[in-house]
C-alpha cells in the first residue's frame, strides 16, 4: 500500500519498485538511507515531500533538517511514470540518473521553494533499447545543485525555471 513517514527514519536500503504507490514524507520527517546502494524510483509511484524551508533561495542549509537523504543516489527506472513533488523541502541525494535500458513513461519532478542537492550528478539519459521517456522538471523559487553536472540527454525533456537556480560545480 501507500507509505507515509512522520519521524526521522533510517534504513539501510529502500526501493519504491511496487506499482502505483504514494510515498509521503511529512513536514518534520526524514527518510535517510544509510547504505550505499541506489534507490530505485519509477513504476508509476508518486513521492510527496513536504519540508519546512521558508525561502529556498536565501536559506542556510546548515540550519535546515533534510526531508530525504540518499547518499547512494537514485536510479530513475521502471516501465511506468513517476512523480516527485518537493514543497518547502531540502533533499540531499548522491549520483542520480535515468537507467539507460529501462526508463520509459513520463517522469515529473516538481520542485517548489525547495533545495535539491545532488552530491554528484543529475542525468536524464536517452535509453539505448528503444524506450522513449519524457522528463518534465519544474523548479519554482528553488535551488538545484550538483557537484559535477546536470545533464539532459533525452529528446523529450522539458526543464522550466521559475525564479530558480541550477548550478553545477
mmCIF file of C-alpha atoms in Angstrom:
data_model
loop_
_atom_site.group_PDB
_atom_site.id
_atom_site.type_symbol
_atom_site.label_atom_id
_atom_site.label_comp_id
_atom_site.label_asym_id
_atom_site.label_seq_id
_atom_site.Cartn_x
_atom_site.Cartn_y
_atom_site.Cartn_z
ATOM 1 C CA UNK A 1 0.000 0.000 0.000
ATOM 2 C CA UNK A 2 0.921 3.639 0.366
ATOM 3 C CA UNK A 3 3.613 4.701 2.819
ATOM 4 C CA UNK A 4 3.902 7.803 4.994
ATOM 5 C CA UNK A 5 6.883 8.920 7.095
ATOM 6 C CA UNK A 6 6.343 11.006 10.217
ATOM 7 C CA UNK A 7 9.704 10.893 12.068
ATOM 8 C CA UNK A 8 13.374 10.533 11.203
ATOM 9 C CA UNK A 9 13.512 7.053 9.704
ATOM 10 C CA UNK A 10 16.886 5.439 8.967
ATOM 11 C CA UNK A 11 17.001 2.381 6.713
ATOM 12 C CA UNK A 12 19.944 0.613 5.093
ATOM 13 C CA UNK A 13 18.071 0.265 1.785
ATOM 14 C CA UNK A 14 14.801 1.416 0.249
ATOM 15 C CA UNK A 15 13.134 0.576 -3.051
ATOM 16 C CA UNK A 16 9.972 2.120 -4.426
ATOM 17 C CA UNK A 17 9.546 -0.624 -7.014
ATOM 18 C CA UNK A 18 5.942 -1.650 -6.332
ATOM 19 C CA UNK A 19 3.484 -0.213 -8.827
ATOM 20 C CA UNK A 20 1.335 2.880 -8.333
ATOM 21 C CA UNK A 21 2.064 3.722 -4.703
ATOM 22 C CA UNK A 22 2.182 7.092 -2.956
ATOM 23 C CA UNK A 23 5.106 7.704 -0.603
ATOM 24 C CA UNK A 24 4.725 10.759 1.637
ATOM 25 C CA UNK A 25 7.399 12.393 3.772
ATOM 26 C CA UNK A 26 5.593 14.842 6.016
ATOM 27 C CA UNK A 27 6.913 18.136 7.383
ATOM 28 C CA UNK A 28 9.422 17.421 10.153
ATOM 29 C CA UNK A 29 10.042 13.883 8.886
ATOM 30 C CA UNK A 30 13.115 12.485 7.129
ATOM 31 C CA UNK A 31 13.809 9.331 5.139
ATOM 32 C CA UNK A 32 17.532 8.604 5.457
ATOM 33 C CA UNK A 33 19.024 5.690 3.545
ATOM 34 C CA UNK A 34 22.247 4.850 5.382
ATOM 35 C CA UNK A 35 23.553 2.232 2.944
ATOM 36 C CA UNK A 36 25.489 2.958 -0.219
ATOM 37 C CA UNK A 37 23.024 1.336 -2.620
ATOM 38 C CA UNK A 38 20.967 3.323 -5.084
ATOM 39 C CA UNK A 39 17.237 3.749 -4.515
ATOM 40 C CA UNK A 40 15.004 2.909 -7.474
ATOM 41 C CA UNK A 41 12.210 5.346 -8.377
ATOM 42 C CA UNK A 42 9.658 4.623 -11.096
ATOM 43 C CA UNK A 43 6.823 2.158 -11.525
ATOM 44 C CA UNK A 44 4.041 4.752 -11.517
ATOM 45 C CA UNK A 45 4.849 5.862 -7.967
ATOM 46 C CA UNK A 46 4.415 9.351 -6.525
ATOM 47 C CA UNK A 47 6.680 10.849 -3.856
ATOM 48 C CA UNK A 48 5.228 13.809 -1.938
ATOM 49 C CA UNK A 49 7.844 15.501 0.230
ATOM 50 C CA UNK A 50 6.876 18.461 2.419
ATOM 51 C CA UNK A 51 9.532 20.240 4.446
ATOM 52 C CA UNK A 52 9.839 23.427 6.451
ATOM 53 C CA UNK A 53 12.009 25.659 4.223
ATOM 54 C CA UNK A 54 10.815 29.280 4.328
ATOM 55 C CA UNK A 55 12.841 30.740 1.461
ATOM 56 C CA UNK A 56 14.908 28.222 -0.500
ATOM 57 C CA UNK A 57 16.949 30.826 -2.360
ATOM 58 C CA UNK A 58 18.156 32.509 0.852
ATOM 59 C CA UNK A 59 18.187 29.516 3.205
ATOM 60 C CA UNK A 60 21.230 28.425 5.217
ATOM 61 C CA UNK A 61 21.357 24.660 4.600
ATOM 62 C CA UNK A 62 23.301 24.098 7.820
ATOM 63 C CA UNK A 63 20.205 25.131 9.807
ATOM 64 C CA UNK A 64 17.648 23.056 7.872
ATOM 65 C CA UNK A 65 16.759 19.451 8.559
ATOM 66 C CA UNK A 66 16.684 17.474 5.294
ATOM 67 C CA UNK A 67 13.485 15.650 4.386
ATOM 68 C CA UNK A 68 15.355 12.981 2.421
ATOM 69 C CA UNK A 69 18.977 11.806 2.473
ATOM 70 C CA UNK A 70 20.104 9.176 -0.053
ATOM 71 C CA UNK A 71 23.937 9.118 -0.323
ATOM 72 C CA UNK A 72 23.967 6.264 -2.851
ATOM 73 C CA UNK A 73 21.749 8.171 -5.254
ATOM 74 C CA UNK A 74 18.604 7.427 -7.215
ATOM 75 C CA UNK A 75 18.001 5.324 -10.319
ATOM 76 C CA UNK A 76 15.011 6.582 -12.283
ATOM 77 C CA UNK A 77 13.687 3.486 -13.990
ATOM 78 C CA UNK A 78 10.672 1.263 -14.406
ATOM 79 C CA UNK A 79 8.184 0.768 -17.171
ATOM 80 C CA UNK A 80 5.739 3.388 -15.931
ATOM 81 C CA UNK A 81 5.517 7.014 -14.932
ATOM 82 C CA UNK A 82 6.971 8.597 -11.798
ATOM 83 C CA UNK A 83 6.262 11.860 -9.979
ATOM 84 C CA UNK A 84 8.216 13.602 -7.234
ATOM 85 C CA UNK A 85 6.692 16.667 -5.607
ATOM 86 C CA UNK A 86 9.012 18.682 -3.345
ATOM 87 C CA UNK A 87 7.405 21.540 -1.430
ATOM 88 C CA UNK A 88 9.436 23.606 1.065
ATOM 89 C CA UNK A 89 11.844 20.671 1.286
ATOM 90 C CA UNK A 90 15.583 20.078 1.447
ATOM 91 C CA UNK A 91 16.824 16.819 -0.087
ATOM 92 C CA UNK A 92 20.385 15.529 -0.285
ATOM 93 C CA UNK A 93 20.983 12.829 -2.872
ATOM 94 C CA UNK A 94 24.054 11.195 -4.415
ATOM 95 C CA UNK A 95 24.521 10.291 -8.075
ATOM 96 C CA UNK A 96 21.114 10.287 -9.811
ATOM 97 C CA UNK A 97 20.300 9.231 -13.347
ATOM 98 C CA UNK A 98 17.726 7.519 -15.510
ATOM 99 C CA UNK A 99 18.666 3.945 -16.293
ATOM 100 C CA UNK A 100 19.620 3.702 -19.958
ATOM 101 C CA UNK A 101 17.984 0.328 -20.581
ATOM 102 C CA UNK A 102 14.690 0.681 -18.722
ATOM 103 C CA UNK A 103 13.403 4.236 -18.227
ATOM 104 C CA UNK A 104 10.097 4.716 -20.012
ATOM 105 C CA UNK A 105 6.980 6.776 -19.470
ATOM 106 C CA UNK A 106 6.710 10.284 -18.073
ATOM 107 C CA UNK A 107 8.878 11.338 -15.143
ATOM 108 C CA UNK A 108 7.801 14.538 -13.373
ATOM 109 C CA UNK A 109 9.941 16.428 -10.875
ATOM 110 C CA UNK A 110 8.004 19.331 -9.356
ATOM 111 C CA UNK A 111 10.254 21.345 -7.070
ATOM 112 C CA UNK A 112 8.694 24.343 -5.311
ATOM 113 C CA UNK A 113 10.501 26.517 -2.750
ATOM 114 C CA UNK A 114 12.927 23.661 -2.185
ATOM 115 C CA UNK A 115 16.618 22.841 -2.178
ATOM 116 C CA UNK A 116 17.632 19.757 -4.160
ATOM 117 C CA UNK A 117 21.298 18.936 -3.658
ATOM 118 C CA UNK A 118 22.930 16.183 -5.716
ATOM 119 C CA UNK A 119 26.385 15.338 -4.397
ATOM 120 C CA UNK A 120 27.485 14.073 -7.798
ATOM 121 C CA UNK A 121 25.358 14.451 -10.933
ATOM 122 C CA UNK A 122 21.761 14.618 -12.119
ATOM 123 C CA UNK A 123 21.383 12.980 -15.519
ATOM 124 C CA UNK A 124 18.384 12.225 -17.693
ATOM 125 C CA UNK A 125 19.771 9.762 -20.229
ATOM 126 C CA UNK A 126 18.327 8.547 -23.506
ATOM 127 C CA UNK A 127 17.677 4.798 -23.221
ATOM 128 C CA UNK A 128 19.543 2.502 -25.558
ATOM 129 C CA UNK A 129 16.833 -0.122 -26.132
ATOM 130 C CA UNK A 130 14.150 1.873 -27.933
ATOM 131 C CA UNK A 131 12.418 3.271 -24.861
ATOM 132 C CA UNK A 132 11.334 6.881 -25.191
ATOM 133 C CA UNK A 133 10.875 8.536 -21.780
ATOM 134 C CA UNK A 134 9.676 12.063 -21.147
ATOM 135 C CA UNK A 135 11.297 14.065 -18.344
ATOM 136 C CA UNK A 136 9.500 17.157 -17.052
ATOM 137 C CA UNK A 137 11.415 19.190 -14.473
ATOM 138 C CA UNK A 138 9.732 22.266 -12.963
ATOM 139 C CA UNK A 139 11.563 24.448 -10.468
ATOM 140 C CA UNK A 140 9.739 27.323 -8.830
ATOM 141 C CA UNK A 141 11.535 29.541 -6.275
ATOM 142 C CA UNK A 142 14.041 26.710 -5.802
ATOM 143 C CA UNK A 143 17.729 25.852 -5.898
ATOM 144 C CA UNK A 144 19.088 22.716 -7.567
ATOM 145 C CA UNK A 145 22.810 21.996 -7.248
ATOM 146 C CA UNK A 146 25.071 19.205 -8.437
ATOM 147 C CA UNK A 147 28.730 18.596 -7.632
ATOM 148 C CA UNK A 148 29.638 17.632 -11.199
ATOM 149 C CA UNK A 149 26.930 18.078 -13.826
ATOM 150 C CA UNK A 150 23.288 18.494 -14.744
ATOM 151 C CA UNK A 151 22.894 16.547 -17.979
ATOM 152 C CA UNK A 152 19.867 16.261 -20.220
ATOM 153 C CA UNK A 153 20.428 13.652 -22.917
ATOM 154 C CA UNK A 154 16.849 12.569 -23.588
ATOM 155 C CA UNK A 155 14.967 14.111 -26.509
ATOM 156 C CA UNK A 156 11.674 14.526 -24.680
ATOM 157 C CA UNK A 157 12.832 16.668 -21.779
ATOM 158 C CA UNK A 158 11.413 19.957 -20.608
ATOM 159 C CA UNK A 159 13.100 21.976 -17.844
ATOM 160 C CA UNK A 160 11.242 25.037 -16.540
ATOM 161 C CA UNK A 161 12.913 27.550 -14.237
ATOM 162 C CA UNK A 162 10.609 29.985 -12.484
ATOM 163 C CA UNK A 163 12.695 32.254 -10.245
ATOM 164 C CA UNK A 164 15.052 29.314 -9.636
ATOM 165 C CA UNK A 165 18.703 28.407 -9.945
ATOM 166 C CA UNK A 166 20.513 25.355 -11.293
ATOM 167 C CA UNK A 167 24.236 25.148 -10.669
ATOM 168 C CA UNK A 168 26.918 22.522 -11.220
ATOM 169 C CA UNK A 169 30.442 22.917 -9.967
#
